[in-house]
PDB file of C-alpha atoms in Angstrom:
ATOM      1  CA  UNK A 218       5.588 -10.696 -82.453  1.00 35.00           C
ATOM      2  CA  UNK A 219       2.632 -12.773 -81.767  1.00 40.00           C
ATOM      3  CA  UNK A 220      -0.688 -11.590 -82.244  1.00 45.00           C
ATOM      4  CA  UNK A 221      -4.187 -11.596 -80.271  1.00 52.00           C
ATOM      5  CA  UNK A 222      -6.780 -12.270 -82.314  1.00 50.00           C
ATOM      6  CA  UNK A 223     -10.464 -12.839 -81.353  1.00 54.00           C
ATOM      7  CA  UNK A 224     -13.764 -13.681 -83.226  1.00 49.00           C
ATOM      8  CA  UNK A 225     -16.968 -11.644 -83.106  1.00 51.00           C
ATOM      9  CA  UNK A 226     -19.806 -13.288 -81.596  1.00 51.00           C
ATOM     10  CA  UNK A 227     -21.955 -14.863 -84.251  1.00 47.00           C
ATOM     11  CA  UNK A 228     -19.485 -14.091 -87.329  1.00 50.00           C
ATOM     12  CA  UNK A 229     -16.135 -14.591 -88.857  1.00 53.00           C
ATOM     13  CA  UNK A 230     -14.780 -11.207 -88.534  1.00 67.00           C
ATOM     14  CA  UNK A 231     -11.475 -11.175 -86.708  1.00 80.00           C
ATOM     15  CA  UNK A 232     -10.818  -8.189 -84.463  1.00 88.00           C
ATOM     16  CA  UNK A 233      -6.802  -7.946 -83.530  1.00 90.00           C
ATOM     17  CA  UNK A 234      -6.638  -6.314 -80.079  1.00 93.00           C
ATOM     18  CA  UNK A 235      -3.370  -4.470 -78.352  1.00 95.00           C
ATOM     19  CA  UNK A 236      -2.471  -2.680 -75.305  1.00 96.00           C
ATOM     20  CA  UNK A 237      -3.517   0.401 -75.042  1.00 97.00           C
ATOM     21  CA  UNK A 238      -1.229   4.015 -75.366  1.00 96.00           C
ATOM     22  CA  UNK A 239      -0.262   6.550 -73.111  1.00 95.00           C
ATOM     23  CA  UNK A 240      -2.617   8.634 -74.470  1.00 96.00           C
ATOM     24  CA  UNK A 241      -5.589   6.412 -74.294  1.00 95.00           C
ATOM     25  CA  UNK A 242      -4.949   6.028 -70.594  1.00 95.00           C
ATOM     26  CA  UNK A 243      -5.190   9.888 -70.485  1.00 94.00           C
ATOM     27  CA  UNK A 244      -8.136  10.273 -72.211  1.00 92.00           C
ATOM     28  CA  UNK A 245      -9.860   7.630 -70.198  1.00 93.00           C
ATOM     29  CA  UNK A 246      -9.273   8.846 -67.351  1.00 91.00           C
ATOM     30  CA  UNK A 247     -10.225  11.851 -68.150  1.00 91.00           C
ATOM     31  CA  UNK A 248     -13.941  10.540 -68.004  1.00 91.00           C
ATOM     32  CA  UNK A 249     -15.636  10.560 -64.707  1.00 89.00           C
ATOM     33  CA  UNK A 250     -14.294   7.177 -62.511  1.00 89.00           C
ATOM     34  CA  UNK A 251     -15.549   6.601 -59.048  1.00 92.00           C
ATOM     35  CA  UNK A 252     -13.819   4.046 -56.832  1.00 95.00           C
ATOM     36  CA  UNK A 253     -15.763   1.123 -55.771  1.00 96.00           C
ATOM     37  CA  UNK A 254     -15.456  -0.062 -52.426  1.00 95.00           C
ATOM     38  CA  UNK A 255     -17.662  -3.137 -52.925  1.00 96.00           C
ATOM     39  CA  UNK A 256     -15.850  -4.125 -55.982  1.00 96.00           C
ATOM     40  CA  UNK A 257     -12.452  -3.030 -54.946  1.00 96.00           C
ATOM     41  CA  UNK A 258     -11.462  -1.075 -58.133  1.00 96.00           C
ATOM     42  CA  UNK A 259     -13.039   1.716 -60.080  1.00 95.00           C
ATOM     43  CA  UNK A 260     -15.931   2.178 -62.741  1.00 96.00           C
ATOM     44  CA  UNK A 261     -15.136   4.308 -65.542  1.00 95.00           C
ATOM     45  CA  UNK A 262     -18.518   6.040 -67.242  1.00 94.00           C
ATOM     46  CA  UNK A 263     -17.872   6.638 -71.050  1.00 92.00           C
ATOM     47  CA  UNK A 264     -20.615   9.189 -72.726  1.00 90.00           C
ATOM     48  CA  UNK A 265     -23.132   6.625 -73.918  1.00 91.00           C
ATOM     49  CA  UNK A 266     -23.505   6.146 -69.979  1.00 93.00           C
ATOM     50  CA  UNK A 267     -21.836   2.420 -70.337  1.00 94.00           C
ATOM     51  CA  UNK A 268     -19.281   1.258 -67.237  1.00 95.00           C
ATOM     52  CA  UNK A 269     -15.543   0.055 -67.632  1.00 96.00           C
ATOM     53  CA  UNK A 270     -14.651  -1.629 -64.516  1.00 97.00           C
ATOM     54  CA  UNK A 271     -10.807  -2.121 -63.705  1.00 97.00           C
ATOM     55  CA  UNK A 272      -9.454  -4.142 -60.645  1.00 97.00           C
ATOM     56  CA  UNK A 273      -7.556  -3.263 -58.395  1.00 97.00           C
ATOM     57  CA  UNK A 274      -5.639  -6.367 -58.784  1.00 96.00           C
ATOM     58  CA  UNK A 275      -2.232  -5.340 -57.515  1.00 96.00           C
ATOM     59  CA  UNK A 276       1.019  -6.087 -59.002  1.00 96.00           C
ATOM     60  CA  UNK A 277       4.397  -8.077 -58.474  1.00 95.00           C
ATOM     61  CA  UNK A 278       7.446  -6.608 -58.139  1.00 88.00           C
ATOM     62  CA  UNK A 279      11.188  -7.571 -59.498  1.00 79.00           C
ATOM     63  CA  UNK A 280      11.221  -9.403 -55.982  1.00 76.00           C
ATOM     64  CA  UNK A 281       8.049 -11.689 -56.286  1.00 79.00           C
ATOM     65  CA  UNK A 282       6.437 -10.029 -53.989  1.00 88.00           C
ATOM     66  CA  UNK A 283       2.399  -9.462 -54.922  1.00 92.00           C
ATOM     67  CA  UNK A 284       0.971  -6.594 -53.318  1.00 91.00           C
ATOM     68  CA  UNK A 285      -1.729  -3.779 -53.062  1.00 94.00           C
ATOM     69  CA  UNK A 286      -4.378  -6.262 -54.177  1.00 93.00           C
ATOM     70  CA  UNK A 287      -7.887  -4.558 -53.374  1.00 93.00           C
ATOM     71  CA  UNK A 288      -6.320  -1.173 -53.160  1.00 95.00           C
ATOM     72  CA  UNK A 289      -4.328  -0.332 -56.387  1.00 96.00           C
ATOM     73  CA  UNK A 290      -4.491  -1.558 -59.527  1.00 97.00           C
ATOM     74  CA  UNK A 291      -1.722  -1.132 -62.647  1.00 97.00           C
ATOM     75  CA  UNK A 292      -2.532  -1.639 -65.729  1.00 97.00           C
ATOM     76  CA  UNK A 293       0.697  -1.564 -68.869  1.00 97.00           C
ATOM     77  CA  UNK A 294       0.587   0.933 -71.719  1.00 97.00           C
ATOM     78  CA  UNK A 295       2.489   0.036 -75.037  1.00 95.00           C
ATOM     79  CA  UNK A 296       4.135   2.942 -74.347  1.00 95.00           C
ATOM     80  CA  UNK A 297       7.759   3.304 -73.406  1.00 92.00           C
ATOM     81  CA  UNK A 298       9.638   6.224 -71.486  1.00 88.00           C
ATOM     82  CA  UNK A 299      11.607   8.070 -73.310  1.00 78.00           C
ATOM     83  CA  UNK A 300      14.324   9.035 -71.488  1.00 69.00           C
ATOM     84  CA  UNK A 301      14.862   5.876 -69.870  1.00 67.00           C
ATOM     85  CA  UNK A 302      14.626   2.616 -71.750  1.00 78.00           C
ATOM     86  CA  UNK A 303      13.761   0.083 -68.769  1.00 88.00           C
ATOM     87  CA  UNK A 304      10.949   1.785 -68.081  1.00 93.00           C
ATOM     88  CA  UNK A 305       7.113   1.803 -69.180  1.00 95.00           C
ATOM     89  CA  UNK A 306       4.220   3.695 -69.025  1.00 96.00           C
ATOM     90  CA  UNK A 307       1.291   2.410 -67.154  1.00 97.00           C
ATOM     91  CA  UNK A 308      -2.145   3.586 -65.536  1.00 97.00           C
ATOM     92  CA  UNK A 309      -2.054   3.251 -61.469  1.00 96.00           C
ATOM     93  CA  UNK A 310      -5.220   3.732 -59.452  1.00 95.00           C
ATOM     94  CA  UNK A 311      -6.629   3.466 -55.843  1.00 95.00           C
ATOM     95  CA  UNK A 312      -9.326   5.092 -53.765  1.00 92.00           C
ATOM     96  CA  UNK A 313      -7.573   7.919 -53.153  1.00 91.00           C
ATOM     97  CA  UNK A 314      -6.835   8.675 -57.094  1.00 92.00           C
ATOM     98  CA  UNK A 315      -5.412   8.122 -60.554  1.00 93.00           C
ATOM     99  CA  UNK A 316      -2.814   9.091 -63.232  1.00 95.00           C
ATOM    100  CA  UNK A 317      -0.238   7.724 -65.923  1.00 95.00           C
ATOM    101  CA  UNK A 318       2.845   6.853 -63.995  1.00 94.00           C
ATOM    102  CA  UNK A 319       6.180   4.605 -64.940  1.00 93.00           C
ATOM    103  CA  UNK A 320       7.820   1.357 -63.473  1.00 92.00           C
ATOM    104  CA  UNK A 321      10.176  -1.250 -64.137  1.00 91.00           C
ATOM    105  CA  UNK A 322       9.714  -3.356 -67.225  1.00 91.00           C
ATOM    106  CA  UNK A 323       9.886  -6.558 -65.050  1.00 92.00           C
ATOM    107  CA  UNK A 324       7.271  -5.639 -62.882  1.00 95.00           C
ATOM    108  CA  UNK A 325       4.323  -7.965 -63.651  1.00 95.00           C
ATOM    109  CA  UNK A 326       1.403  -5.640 -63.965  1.00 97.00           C
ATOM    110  CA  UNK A 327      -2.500  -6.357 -65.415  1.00 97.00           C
ATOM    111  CA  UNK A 328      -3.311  -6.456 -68.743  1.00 97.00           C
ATOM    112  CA  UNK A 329      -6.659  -4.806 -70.507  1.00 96.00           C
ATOM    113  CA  UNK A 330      -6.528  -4.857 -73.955  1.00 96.00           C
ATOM    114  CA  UNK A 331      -8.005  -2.171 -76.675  1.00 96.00           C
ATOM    115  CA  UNK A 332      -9.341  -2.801 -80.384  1.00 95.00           C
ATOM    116  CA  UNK A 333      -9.600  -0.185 -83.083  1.00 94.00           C
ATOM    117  CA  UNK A 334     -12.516  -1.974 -84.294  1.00 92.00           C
ATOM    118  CA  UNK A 335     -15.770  -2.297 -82.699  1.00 92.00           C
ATOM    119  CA  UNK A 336     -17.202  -5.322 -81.007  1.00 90.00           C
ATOM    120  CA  UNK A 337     -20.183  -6.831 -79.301  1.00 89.00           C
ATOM    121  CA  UNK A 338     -19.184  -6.377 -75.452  1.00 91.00           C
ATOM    122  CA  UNK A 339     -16.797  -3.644 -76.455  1.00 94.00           C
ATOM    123  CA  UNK A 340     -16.858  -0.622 -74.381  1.00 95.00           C
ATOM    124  CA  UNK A 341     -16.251   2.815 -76.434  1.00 95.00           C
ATOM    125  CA  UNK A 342     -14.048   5.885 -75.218  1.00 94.00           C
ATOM    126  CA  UNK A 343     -12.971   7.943 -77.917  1.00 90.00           C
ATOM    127  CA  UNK A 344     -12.161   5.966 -81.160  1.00 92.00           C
ATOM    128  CA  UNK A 345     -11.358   2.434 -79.181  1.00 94.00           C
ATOM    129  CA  UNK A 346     -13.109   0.095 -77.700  1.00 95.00           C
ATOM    130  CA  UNK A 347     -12.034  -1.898 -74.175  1.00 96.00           C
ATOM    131  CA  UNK A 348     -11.984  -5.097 -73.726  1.00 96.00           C
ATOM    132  CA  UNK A 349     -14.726  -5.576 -70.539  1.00 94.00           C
ATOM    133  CA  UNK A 350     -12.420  -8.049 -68.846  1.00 94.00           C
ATOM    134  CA  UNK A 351      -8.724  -8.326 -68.086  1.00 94.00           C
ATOM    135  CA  UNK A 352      -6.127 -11.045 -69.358  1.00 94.00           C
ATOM    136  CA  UNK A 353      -5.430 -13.477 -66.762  1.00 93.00           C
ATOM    137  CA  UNK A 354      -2.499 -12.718 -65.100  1.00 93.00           C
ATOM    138  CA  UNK A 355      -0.245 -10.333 -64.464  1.00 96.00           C
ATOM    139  CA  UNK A 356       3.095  -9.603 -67.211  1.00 96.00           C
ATOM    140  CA  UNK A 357       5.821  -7.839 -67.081  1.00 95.00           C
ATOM    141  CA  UNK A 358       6.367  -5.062 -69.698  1.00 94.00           C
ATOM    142  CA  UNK A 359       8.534  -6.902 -72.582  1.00 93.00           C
ATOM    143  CA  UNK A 360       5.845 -10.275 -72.167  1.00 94.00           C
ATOM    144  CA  UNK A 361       3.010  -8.258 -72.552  1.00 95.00           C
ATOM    145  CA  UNK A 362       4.205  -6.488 -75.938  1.00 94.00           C
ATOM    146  CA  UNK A 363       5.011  -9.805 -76.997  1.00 93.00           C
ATOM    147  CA  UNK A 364       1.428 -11.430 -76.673  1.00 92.00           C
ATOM    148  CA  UNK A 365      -0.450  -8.914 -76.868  1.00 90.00           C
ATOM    149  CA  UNK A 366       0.694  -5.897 -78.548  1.00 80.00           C
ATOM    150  CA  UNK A 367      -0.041  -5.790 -82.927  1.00 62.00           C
ATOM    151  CA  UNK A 368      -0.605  -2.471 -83.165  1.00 45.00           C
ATOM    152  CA  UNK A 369       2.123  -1.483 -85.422  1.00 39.00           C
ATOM    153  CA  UNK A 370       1.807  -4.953 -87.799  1.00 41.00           C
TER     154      UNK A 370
END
């Protein structure tokens, strides 16, 4: 498994960064999110008063297809479904709401990625910190664990 590692502006402390859990997708949405019509995704407000923004960005499914782009945005967990093994758990969210859902694994969803160590543009819920931007592209479940995900090396 490959890892992503990043630098910390102005020093040579590497911080490794993964996807996130099913149970940091909870607990961020637990905070208060508004949708953002402008920006055509939603701001997350964490207790220091600091914004996450997320997307909407859409996804592809197992046909190719992209869609909901500006009106739902998907974003993988490293978390698998238990009772079904082609399946994964992932954070879906529009205007009209948001919750921990799961798809496919070859559905080619976005990507944010989560450190367990703090970092200059870092954005803190809980005990992590979110990366402020997304990965380019969109992955499907297995190739995102595979570039991303290091959390268990």
């Amino acid at each position: 498994m490959s890892e992503k590692i990043d630098y910390i502006k102005g020093s040579e402390e590497k911080i490794k960064f993964r996807l996130p859990t099913r149970e940091e997708f909870e607990s961020l949405i637990m905070h208060f999110a508004r949708w953002s019509k402008e920006k055509r995704g939603i701001e997350v407000l964490n207790d220091s008063m600091d914004i996450l923004f997320l997307p909407a960005k859409g996804y592809y499914s197992n046909t190719s297809n992209h869609t909901s782009s500006g009106f739902w945005g998907y974003y993988w967990s490293s978390t698998m479904r238990e009772a079904n093994s082609k399946y994964a758990i992932h954070l879906a969210f529009g205007a009209k709401g948001k919750d921990v859902y799961s798809d496919y694994f070859d559905y080619r969803l976005s990507v944010r990625l989560v450190s367990d160590t703090p970092f200059d543009d870092g954005v803190k819920f809980g005990e992590i910190w979110w990366k402020p931007e997304n990965e380019d592209g969109y992955y499907s479940w297995t190739e995102a664990m595979e570039k991303f995900n290091n959390k268990n090396e």
